[in-house]
mmCIF file of C-alpha atoms and ligand atoms in Angstrom:
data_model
loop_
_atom_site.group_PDB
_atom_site.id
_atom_site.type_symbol
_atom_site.label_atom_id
_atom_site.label_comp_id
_atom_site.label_asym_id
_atom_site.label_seq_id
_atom_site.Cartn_x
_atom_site.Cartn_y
_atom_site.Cartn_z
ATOM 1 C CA UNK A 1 44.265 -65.065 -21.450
ATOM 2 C CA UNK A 2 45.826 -62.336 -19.304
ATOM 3 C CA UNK A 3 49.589 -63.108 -18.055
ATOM 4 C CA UNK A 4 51.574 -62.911 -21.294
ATOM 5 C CA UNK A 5 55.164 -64.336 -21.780
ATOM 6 C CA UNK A 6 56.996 -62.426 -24.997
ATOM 7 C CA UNK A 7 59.701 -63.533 -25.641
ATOM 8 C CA UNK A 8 62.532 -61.393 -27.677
ATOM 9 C CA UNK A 9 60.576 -58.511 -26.333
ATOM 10 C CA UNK A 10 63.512 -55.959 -26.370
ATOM 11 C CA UNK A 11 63.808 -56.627 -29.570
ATOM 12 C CA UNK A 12 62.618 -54.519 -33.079
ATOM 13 C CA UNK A 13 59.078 -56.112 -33.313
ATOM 14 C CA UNK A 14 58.848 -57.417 -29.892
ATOM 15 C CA UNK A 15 59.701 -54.321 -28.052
ATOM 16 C CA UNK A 16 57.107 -52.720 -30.524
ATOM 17 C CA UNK A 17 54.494 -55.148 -29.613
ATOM 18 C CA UNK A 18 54.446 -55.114 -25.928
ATOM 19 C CA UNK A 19 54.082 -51.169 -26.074
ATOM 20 C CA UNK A 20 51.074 -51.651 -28.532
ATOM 21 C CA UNK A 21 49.794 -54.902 -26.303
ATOM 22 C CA UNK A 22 50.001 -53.181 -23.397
ATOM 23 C CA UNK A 23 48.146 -50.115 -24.450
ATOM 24 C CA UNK A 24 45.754 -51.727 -26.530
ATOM 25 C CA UNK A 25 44.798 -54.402 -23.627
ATOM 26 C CA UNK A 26 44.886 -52.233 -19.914
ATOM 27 C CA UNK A 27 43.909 -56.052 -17.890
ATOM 28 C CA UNK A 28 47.091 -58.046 -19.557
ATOM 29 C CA UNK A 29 50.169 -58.461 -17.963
ATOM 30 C CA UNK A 30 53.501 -58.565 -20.200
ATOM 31 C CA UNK A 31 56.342 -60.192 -18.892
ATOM 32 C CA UNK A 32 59.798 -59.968 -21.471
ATOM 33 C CA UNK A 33 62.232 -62.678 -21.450
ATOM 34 C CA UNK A 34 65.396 -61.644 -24.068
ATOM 35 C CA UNK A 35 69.176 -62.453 -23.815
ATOM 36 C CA UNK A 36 69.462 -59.117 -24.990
ATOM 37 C CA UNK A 37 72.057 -60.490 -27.480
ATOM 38 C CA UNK A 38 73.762 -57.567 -29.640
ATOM 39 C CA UNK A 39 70.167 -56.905 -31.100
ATOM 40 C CA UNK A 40 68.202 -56.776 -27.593
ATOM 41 C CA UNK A 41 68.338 -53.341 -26.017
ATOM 42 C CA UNK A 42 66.300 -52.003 -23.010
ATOM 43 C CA UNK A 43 66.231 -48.649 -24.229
ATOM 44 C CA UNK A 44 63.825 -50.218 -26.926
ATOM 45 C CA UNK A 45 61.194 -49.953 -24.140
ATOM 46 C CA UNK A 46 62.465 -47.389 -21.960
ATOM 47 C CA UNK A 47 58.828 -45.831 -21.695
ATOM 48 C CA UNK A 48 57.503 -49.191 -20.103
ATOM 49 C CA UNK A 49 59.617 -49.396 -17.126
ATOM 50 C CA UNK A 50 57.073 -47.886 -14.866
ATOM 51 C CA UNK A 51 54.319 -49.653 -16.107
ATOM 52 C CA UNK A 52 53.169 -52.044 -12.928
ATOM 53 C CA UNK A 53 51.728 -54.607 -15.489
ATOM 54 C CA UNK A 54 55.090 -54.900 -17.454
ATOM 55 C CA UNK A 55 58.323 -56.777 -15.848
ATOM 56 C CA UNK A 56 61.571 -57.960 -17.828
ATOM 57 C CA UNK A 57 64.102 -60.836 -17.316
ATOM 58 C CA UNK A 58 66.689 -61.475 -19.063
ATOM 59 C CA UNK A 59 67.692 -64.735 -19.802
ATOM 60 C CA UNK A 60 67.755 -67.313 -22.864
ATOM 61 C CA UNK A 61 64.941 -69.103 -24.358
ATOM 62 C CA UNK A 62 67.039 -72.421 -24.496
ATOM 63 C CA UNK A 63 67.689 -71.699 -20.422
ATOM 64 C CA UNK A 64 64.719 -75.055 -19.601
ATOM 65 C CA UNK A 65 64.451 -74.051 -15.930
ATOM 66 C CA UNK A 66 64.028 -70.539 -16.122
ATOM 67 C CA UNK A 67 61.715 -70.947 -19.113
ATOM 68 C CA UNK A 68 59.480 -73.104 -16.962
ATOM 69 C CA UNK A 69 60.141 -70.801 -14.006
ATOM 70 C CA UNK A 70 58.006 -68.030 -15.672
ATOM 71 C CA UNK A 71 56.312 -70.205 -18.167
ATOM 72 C CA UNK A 72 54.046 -71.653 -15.155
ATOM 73 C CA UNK A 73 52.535 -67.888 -14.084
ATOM 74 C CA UNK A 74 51.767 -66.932 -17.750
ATOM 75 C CA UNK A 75 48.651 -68.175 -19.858
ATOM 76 C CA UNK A 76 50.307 -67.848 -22.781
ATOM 77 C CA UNK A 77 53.520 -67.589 -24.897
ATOM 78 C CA UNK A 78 54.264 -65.465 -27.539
ATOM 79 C CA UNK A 79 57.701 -65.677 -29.106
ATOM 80 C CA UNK A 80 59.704 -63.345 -31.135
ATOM 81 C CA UNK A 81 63.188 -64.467 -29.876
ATOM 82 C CA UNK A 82 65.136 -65.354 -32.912
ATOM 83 C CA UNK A 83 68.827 -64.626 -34.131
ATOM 84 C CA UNK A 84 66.767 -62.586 -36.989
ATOM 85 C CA UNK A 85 69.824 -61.717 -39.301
ATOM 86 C CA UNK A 86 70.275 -63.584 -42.682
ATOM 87 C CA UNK A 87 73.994 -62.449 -43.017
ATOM 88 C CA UNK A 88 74.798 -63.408 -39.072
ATOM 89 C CA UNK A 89 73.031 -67.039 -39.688
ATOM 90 C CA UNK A 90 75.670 -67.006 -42.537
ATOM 91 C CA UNK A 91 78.441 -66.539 -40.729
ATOM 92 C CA UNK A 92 77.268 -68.163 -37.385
ATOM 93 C CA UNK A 93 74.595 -70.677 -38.520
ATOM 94 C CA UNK A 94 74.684 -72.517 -35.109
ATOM 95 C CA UNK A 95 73.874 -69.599 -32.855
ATOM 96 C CA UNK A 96 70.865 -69.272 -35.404
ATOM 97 C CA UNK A 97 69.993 -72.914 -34.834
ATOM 98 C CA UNK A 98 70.101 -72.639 -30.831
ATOM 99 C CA UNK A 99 68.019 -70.083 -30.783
ATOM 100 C CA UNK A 100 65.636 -70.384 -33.751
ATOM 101 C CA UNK A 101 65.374 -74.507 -33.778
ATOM 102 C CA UNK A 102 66.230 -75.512 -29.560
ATOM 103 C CA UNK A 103 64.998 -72.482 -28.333
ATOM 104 C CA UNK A 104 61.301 -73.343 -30.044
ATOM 105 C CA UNK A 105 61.624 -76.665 -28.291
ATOM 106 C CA UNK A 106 62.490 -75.871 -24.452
ATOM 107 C CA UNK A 107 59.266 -73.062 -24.979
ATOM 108 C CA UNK A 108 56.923 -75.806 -26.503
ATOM 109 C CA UNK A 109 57.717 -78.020 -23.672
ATOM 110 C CA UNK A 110 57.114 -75.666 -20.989
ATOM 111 C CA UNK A 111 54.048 -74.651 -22.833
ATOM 112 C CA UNK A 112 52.881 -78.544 -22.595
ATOM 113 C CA UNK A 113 53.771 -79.002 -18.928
ATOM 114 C CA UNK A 114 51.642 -76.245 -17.878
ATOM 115 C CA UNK A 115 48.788 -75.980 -20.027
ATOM 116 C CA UNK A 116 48.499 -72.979 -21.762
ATOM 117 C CA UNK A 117 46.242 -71.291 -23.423
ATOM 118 C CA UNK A 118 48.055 -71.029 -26.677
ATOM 119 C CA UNK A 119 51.228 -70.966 -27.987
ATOM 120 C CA UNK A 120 52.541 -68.211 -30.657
ATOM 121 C CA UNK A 121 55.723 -68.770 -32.778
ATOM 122 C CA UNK A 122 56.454 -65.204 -34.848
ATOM 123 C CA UNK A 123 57.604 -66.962 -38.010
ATOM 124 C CA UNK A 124 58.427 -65.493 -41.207
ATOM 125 C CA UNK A 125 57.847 -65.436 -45.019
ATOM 126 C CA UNK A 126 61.520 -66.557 -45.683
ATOM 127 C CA UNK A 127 60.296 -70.400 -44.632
ATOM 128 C CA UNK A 128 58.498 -70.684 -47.911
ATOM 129 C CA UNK A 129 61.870 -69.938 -50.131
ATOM 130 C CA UNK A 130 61.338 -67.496 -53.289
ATOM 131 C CA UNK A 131 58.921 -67.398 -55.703
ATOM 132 C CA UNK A 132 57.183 -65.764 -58.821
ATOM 133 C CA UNK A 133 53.882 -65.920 -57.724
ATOM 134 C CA UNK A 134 52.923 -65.930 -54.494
ATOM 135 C CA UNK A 135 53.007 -67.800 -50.736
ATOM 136 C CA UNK A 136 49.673 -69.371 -49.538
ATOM 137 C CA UNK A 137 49.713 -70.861 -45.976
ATOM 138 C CA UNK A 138 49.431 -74.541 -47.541
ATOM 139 C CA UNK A 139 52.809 -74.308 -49.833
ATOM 140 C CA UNK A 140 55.975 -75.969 -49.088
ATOM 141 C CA UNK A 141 58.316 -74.773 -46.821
ATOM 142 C CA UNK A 142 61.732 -74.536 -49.190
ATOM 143 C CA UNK A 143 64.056 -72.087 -47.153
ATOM 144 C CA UNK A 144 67.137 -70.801 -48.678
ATOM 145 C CA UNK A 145 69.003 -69.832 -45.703
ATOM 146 C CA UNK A 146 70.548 -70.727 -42.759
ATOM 147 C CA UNK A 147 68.293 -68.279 -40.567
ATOM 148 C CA UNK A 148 64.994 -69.718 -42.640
ATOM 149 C CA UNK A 149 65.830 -73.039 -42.211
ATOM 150 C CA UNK A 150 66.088 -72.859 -38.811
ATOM 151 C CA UNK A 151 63.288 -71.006 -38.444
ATOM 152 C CA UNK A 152 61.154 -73.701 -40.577
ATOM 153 C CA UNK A 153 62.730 -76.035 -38.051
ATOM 154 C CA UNK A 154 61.287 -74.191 -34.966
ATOM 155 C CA UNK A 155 58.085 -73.680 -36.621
ATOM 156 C CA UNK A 156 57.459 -77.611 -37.487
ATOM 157 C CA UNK A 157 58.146 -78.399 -33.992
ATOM 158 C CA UNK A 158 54.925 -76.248 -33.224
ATOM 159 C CA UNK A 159 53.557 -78.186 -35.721
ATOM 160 C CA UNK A 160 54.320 -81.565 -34.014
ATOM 161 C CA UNK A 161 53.465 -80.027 -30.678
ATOM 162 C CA UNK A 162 49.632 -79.460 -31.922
ATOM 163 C CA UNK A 163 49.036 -82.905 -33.718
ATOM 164 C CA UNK A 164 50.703 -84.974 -31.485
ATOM 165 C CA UNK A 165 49.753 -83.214 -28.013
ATOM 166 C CA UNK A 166 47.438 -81.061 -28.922
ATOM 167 C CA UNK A 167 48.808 -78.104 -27.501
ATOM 168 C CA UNK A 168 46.811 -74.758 -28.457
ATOM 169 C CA UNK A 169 49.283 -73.308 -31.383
ATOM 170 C CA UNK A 170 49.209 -70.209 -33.730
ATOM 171 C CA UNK A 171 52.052 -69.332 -36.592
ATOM 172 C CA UNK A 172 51.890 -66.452 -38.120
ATOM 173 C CA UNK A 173 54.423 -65.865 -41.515
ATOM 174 C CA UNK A 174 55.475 -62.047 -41.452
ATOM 175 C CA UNK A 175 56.488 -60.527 -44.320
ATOM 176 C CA UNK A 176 59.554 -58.101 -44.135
ATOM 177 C CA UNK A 177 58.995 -55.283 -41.553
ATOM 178 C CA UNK A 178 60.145 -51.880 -40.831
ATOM 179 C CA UNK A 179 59.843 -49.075 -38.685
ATOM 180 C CA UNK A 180 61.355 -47.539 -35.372
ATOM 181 C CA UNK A 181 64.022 -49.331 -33.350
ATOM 182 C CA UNK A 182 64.771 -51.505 -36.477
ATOM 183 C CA UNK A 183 68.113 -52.925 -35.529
ATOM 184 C CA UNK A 184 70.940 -50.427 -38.404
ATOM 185 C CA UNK A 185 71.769 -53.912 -39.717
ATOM 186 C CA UNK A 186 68.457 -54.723 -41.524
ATOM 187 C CA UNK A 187 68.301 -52.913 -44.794
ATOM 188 C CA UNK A 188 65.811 -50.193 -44.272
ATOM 189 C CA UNK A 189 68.144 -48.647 -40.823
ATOM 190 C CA UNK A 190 71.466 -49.546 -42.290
ATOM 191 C CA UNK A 191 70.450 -47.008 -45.279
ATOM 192 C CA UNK A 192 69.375 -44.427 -43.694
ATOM 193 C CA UNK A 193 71.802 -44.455 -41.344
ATOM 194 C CA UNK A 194 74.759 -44.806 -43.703
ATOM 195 C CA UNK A 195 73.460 -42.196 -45.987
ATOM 196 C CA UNK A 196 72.928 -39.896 -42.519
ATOM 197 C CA UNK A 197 76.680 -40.530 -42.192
ATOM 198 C CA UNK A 198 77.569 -40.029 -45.542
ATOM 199 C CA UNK A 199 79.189 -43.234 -46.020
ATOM 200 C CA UNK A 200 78.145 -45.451 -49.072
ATOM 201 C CA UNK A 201 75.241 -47.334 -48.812
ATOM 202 C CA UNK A 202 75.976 -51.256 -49.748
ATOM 203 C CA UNK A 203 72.950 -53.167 -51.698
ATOM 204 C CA UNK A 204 73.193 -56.239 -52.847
ATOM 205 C CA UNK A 205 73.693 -57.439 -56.566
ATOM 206 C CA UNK A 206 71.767 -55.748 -58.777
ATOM 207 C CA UNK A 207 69.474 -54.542 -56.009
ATOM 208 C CA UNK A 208 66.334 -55.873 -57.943
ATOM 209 C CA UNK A 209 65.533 -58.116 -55.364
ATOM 210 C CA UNK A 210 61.970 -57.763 -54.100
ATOM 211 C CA UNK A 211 59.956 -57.439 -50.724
ATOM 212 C CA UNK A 212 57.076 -56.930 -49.351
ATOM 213 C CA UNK A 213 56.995 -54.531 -46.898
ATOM 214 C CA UNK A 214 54.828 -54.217 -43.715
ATOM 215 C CA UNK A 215 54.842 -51.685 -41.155
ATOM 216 C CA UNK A 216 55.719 -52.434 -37.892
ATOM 217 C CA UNK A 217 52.705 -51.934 -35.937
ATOM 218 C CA UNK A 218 50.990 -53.728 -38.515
ATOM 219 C CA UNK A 219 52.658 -56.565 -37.751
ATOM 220 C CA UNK A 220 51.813 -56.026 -34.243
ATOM 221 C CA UNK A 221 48.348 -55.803 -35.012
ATOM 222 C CA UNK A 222 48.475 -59.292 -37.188
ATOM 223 C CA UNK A 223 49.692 -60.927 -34.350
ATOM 224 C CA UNK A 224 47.570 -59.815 -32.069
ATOM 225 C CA UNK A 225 44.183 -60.593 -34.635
ATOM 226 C CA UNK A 226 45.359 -64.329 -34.718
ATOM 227 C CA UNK A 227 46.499 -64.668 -31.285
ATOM 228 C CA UNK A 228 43.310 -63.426 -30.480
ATOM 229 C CA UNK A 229 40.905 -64.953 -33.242
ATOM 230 C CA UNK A 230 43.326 -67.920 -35.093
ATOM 231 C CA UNK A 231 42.318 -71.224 -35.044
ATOM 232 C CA UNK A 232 44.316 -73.315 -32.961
ATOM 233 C CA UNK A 233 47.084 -75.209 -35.232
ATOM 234 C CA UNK A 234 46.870 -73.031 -38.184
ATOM 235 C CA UNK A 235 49.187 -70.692 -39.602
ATOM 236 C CA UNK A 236 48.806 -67.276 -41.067
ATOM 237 C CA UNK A 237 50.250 -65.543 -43.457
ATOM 238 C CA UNK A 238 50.883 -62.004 -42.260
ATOM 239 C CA UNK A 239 52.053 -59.542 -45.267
ATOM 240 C CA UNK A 240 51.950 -55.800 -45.567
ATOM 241 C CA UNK A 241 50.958 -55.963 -49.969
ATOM 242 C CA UNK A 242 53.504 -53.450 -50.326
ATOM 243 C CA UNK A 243 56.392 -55.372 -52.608
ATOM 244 C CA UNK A 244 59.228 -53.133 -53.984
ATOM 245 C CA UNK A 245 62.389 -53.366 -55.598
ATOM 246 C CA UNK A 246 65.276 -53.216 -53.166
ATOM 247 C CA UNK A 247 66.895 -50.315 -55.031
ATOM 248 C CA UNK A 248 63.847 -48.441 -55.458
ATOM 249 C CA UNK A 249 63.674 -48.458 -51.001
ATOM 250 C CA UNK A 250 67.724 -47.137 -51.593
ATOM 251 C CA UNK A 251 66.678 -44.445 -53.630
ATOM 252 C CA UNK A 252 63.706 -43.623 -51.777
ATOM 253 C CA UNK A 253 65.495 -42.694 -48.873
ATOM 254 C CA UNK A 254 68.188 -41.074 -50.268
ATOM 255 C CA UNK A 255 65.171 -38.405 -51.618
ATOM 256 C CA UNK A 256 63.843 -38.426 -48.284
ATOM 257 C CA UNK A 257 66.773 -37.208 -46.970
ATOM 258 C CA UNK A 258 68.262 -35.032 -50.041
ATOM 259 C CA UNK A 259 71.229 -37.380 -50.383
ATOM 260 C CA UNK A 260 72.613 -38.038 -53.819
ATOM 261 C CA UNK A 261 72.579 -41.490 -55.330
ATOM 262 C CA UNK A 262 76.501 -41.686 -55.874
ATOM 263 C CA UNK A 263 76.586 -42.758 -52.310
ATOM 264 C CA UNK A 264 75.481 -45.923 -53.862
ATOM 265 C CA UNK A 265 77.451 -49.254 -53.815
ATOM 266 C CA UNK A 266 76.747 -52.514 -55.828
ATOM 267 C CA UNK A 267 78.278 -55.241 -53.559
ATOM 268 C CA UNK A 268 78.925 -58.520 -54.203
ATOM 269 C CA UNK A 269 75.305 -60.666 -53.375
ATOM 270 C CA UNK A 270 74.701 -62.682 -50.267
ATOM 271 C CA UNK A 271 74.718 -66.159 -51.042
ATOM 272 C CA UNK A 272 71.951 -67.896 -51.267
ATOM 273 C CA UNK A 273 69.861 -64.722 -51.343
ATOM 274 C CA UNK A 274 66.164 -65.015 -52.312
ATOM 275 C CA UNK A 275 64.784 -62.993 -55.394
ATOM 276 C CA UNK A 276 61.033 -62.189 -54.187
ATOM 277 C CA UNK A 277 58.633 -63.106 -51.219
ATOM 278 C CA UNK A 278 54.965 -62.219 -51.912
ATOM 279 C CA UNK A 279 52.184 -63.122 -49.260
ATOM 280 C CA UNK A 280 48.918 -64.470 -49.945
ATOM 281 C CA UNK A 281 46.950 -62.933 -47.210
ATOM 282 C CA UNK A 282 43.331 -63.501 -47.746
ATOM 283 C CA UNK A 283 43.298 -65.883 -44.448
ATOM 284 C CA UNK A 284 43.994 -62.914 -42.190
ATOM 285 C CA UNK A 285 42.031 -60.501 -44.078
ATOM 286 C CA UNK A 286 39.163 -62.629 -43.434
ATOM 287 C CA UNK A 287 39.801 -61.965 -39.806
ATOM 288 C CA UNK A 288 39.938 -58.332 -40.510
ATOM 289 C CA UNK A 289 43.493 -57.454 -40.988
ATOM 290 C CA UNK A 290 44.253 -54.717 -43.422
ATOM 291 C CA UNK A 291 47.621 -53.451 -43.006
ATOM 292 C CA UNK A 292 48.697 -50.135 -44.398
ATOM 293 C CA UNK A 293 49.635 -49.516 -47.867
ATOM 294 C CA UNK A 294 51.068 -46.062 -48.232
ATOM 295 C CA UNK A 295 54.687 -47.531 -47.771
ATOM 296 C CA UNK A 296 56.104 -44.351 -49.106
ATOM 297 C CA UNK A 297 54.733 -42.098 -46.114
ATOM 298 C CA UNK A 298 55.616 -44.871 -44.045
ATOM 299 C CA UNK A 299 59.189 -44.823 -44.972
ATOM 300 C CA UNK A 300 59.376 -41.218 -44.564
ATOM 301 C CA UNK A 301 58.140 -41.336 -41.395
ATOM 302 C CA UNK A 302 60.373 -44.016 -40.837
ATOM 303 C CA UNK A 303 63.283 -42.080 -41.793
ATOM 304 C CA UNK A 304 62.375 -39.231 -39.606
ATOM 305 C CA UNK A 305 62.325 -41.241 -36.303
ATOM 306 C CA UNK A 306 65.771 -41.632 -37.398
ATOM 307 C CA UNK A 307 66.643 -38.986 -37.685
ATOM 308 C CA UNK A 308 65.343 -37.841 -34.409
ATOM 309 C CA UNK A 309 66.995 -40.687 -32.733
ATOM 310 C CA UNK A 310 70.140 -40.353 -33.944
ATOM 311 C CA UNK A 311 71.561 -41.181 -30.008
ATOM 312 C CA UNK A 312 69.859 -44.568 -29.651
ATOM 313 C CA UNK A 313 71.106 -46.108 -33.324
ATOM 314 C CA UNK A 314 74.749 -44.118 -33.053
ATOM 315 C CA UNK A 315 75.288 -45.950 -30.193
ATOM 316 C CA UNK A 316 74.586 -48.850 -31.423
ATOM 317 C CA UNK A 317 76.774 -48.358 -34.424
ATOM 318 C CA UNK A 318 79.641 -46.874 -32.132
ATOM 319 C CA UNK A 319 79.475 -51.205 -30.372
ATOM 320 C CA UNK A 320 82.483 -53.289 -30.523
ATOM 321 C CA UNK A 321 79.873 -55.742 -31.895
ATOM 322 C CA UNK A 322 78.234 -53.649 -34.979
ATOM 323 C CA UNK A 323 81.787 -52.576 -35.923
ATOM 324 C CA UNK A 324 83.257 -56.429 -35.773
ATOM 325 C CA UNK A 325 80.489 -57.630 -37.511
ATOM 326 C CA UNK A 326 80.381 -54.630 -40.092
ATOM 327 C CA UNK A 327 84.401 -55.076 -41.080
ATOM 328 C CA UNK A 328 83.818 -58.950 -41.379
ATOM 329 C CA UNK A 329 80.995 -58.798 -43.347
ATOM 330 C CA UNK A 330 80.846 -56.087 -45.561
ATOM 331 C CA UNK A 331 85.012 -56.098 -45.575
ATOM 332 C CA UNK A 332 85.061 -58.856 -48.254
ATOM 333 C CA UNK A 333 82.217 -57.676 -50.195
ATOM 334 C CA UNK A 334 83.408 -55.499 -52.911
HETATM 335 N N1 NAD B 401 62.211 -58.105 -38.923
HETATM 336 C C1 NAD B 401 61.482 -58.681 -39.861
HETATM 337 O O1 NAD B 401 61.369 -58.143 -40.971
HETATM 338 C C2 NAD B 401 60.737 -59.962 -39.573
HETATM 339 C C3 NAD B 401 59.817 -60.421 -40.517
HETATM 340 C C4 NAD B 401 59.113 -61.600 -40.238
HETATM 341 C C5 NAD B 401 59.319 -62.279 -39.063
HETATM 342 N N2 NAD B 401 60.246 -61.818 -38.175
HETATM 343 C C6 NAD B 401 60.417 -62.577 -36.926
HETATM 344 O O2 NAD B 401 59.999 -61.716 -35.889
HETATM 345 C C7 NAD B 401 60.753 -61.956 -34.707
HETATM 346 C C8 NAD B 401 61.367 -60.675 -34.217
HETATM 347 O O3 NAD B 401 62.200 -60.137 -35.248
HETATM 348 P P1 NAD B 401 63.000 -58.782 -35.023
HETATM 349 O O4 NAD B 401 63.268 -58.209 -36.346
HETATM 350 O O5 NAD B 401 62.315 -57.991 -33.996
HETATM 351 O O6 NAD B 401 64.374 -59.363 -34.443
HETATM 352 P P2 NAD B 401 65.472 -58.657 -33.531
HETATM 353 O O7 NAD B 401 66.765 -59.281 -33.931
HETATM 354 O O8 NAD B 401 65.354 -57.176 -33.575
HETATM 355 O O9 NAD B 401 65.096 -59.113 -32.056
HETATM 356 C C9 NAD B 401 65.285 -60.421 -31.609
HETATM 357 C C10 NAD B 401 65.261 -60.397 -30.086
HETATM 358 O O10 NAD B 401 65.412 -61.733 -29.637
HETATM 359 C C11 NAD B 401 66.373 -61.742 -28.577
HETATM 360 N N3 NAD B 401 67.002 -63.075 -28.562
HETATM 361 C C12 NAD B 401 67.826 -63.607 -29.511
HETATM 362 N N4 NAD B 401 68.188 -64.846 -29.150
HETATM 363 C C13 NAD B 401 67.584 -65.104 -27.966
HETATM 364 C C14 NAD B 401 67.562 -66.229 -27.103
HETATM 365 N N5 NAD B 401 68.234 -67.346 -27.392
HETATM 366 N N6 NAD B 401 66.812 -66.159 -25.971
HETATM 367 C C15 NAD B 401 66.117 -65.032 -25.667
HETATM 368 N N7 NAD B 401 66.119 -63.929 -26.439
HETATM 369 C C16 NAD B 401 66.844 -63.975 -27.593
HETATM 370 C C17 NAD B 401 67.351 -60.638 -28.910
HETATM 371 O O11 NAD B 401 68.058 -60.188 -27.772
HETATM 372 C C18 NAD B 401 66.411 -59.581 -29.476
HETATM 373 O O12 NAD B 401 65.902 -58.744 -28.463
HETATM 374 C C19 NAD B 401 61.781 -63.032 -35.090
HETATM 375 O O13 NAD B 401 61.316 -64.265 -34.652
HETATM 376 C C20 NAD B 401 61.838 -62.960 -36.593
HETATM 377 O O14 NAD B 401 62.175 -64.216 -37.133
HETATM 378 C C21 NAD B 401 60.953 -60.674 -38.392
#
């Protein structure tokens, strides 16, 4: 395996990974296909363009002929595309669908026409539902959400592609990641943006919800142990043992960045929303992954990229897109 297709490459972990991929492996070749919907940004890898083994295209996973197109050059697929946002799925559940259900499909069939290597789907812990206990790889899949749901969908279609044509698959489960270029929607950015702005910082119900948090490049590095080591047709559960309390992340960063709590706002809950994911992860740790567990310097560091990249996320936040989404959202939510 050398010619990699990623796709959803501009995005938080994808854009992440190919840096990481790329450095890690100098003989690979990355090509990115992303839509660059609103959460797809080039400037995510603005330090790759000159890279001779890197190339982008942009384009949609569901596009069949332009899948195949570059599908037939690559050895192997690797795909983070998703519409990745719980509260979108809500509101849009079809665009989540397309992309996280169809989208699977048209890649799985290229995949099959031209023989690859293997086959990656970036799935999440969200398939398995909520629990008290904790996920092994062999649970049911019980998702809660539109966005789960429809990435359970796109995940038994690798499934079906393995058993019934054998095609060379790998799933790994992350667990709920953070770190730079994390798009200011997803809980960890929106708060320490808002509080950067001084403008309250919504959480959800009672904000006891819990999850457990990896750091970005260890999810890079989980899905690069099973790409490279995973058995073909199993799945992994990929979590970074670090569960906390919603509020407790809120208040965290408020003290990293000497905000006061009264910034603070109980909002009504998103429907549907699960209580606790916990990971199971003795499968990958028996292929040597060991992610980080000193969340708390993580999320400080986390903080401070940004707040020394307050351009890249203002920007975002300044869209047409952020702020229709924000008012329609959040608007009816008090
Ligand atoms: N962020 C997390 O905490 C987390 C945890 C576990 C698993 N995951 C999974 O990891 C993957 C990446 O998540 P993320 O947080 O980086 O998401 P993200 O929203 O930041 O990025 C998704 C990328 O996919 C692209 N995309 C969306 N629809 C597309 C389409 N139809 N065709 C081509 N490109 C499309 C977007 O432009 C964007 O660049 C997703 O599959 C997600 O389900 C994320």
């Amino acid at each position: 395996m050398k010619r990699f297709l990623v796709t959803g490459g501009a995005g938080f972990i994808g854009s992440n990974f190919v840096r990481y991929f790329l450095n890690k492996y100098p003989d690979y070749t990355v090509w990115v296909l992303d839509a660059l919907t609103y959460a797809g940004n080039t400037d995510n890898f603005h330090d790759l363009w000159d890279n001779p083994r890197f190339a982008f295209f942009q384009g949609r996973i569901e596009d069949a002929a332009l899948v195949d197109n570059l599908a037939r050059n690559v050895d192997c697929i690797i795909n983070f595309a998703a519409e990745s946002h719980n509260d979108r799925a809500i509101l849009d559940p079809e665009t989540a669908q397309k992309t996280n259900f169809n989208g699977v499909g048209v890649l799985l069939e290229a995949a099959r026409k031209h023989q690859h290597v293997r086959f990656h789907q970036v799935s999440t812990d969200e398939v398995y539902g909520s629990t008290d206990g904790e996920f092994k790889e062999g649970d049911p899949l019980e998702p809660n959400q539109p966005y789960s749901a429809a990435k359970a969908g796109g995940e038994l279609l690798v499934r079906a592609y393995n058993v019934t044509f054998g095609l060379n698959t790998i799933v790994t489960r992350g667990s709920n990641t953070f770190g730079p270029y994390h798009y200011p929607e997803k809980l960890i950015p929106l708060m320490i943006t808002n509080a950067m702005q001084d403008i309250p910082l919504p959480v959800y119900g009672d904000g006891k919800q819990v999850r457990d948090w990896m750091w970005v490049l260890d999810h890079c590095i989980g899905v690069d142990i099973a790409l490279h080591q995973g058995k073909a047709g199993e799945i992994y559960n990929v979590g970074g043992g670090s569960e906390r309390h919603n509020i407790d992340v809120v208040k965290g960063i408020l003290a990293a960045l000497g905000k006061p709590e009264t910034l603070i706002r109980y909002v009504t809950d998103r429907p549907g929303h699960d209580r606790r994911y916990s990971l199971n992860t003795e499968k990958m740790e028996a292929l040597g992954f060991a992610p980080r567990r000193d969340f708390e310097v993580l999320l400080e560091q986390t903080v401070k990229w940004y707040v020394d990249n307050e351009a890249w996320w203002r920007k975002i936040k300044a869209s047409d897109d952020y702020q229709n989404f924000t008012k329609k959202w959040y608007g009816d939510r008090k």
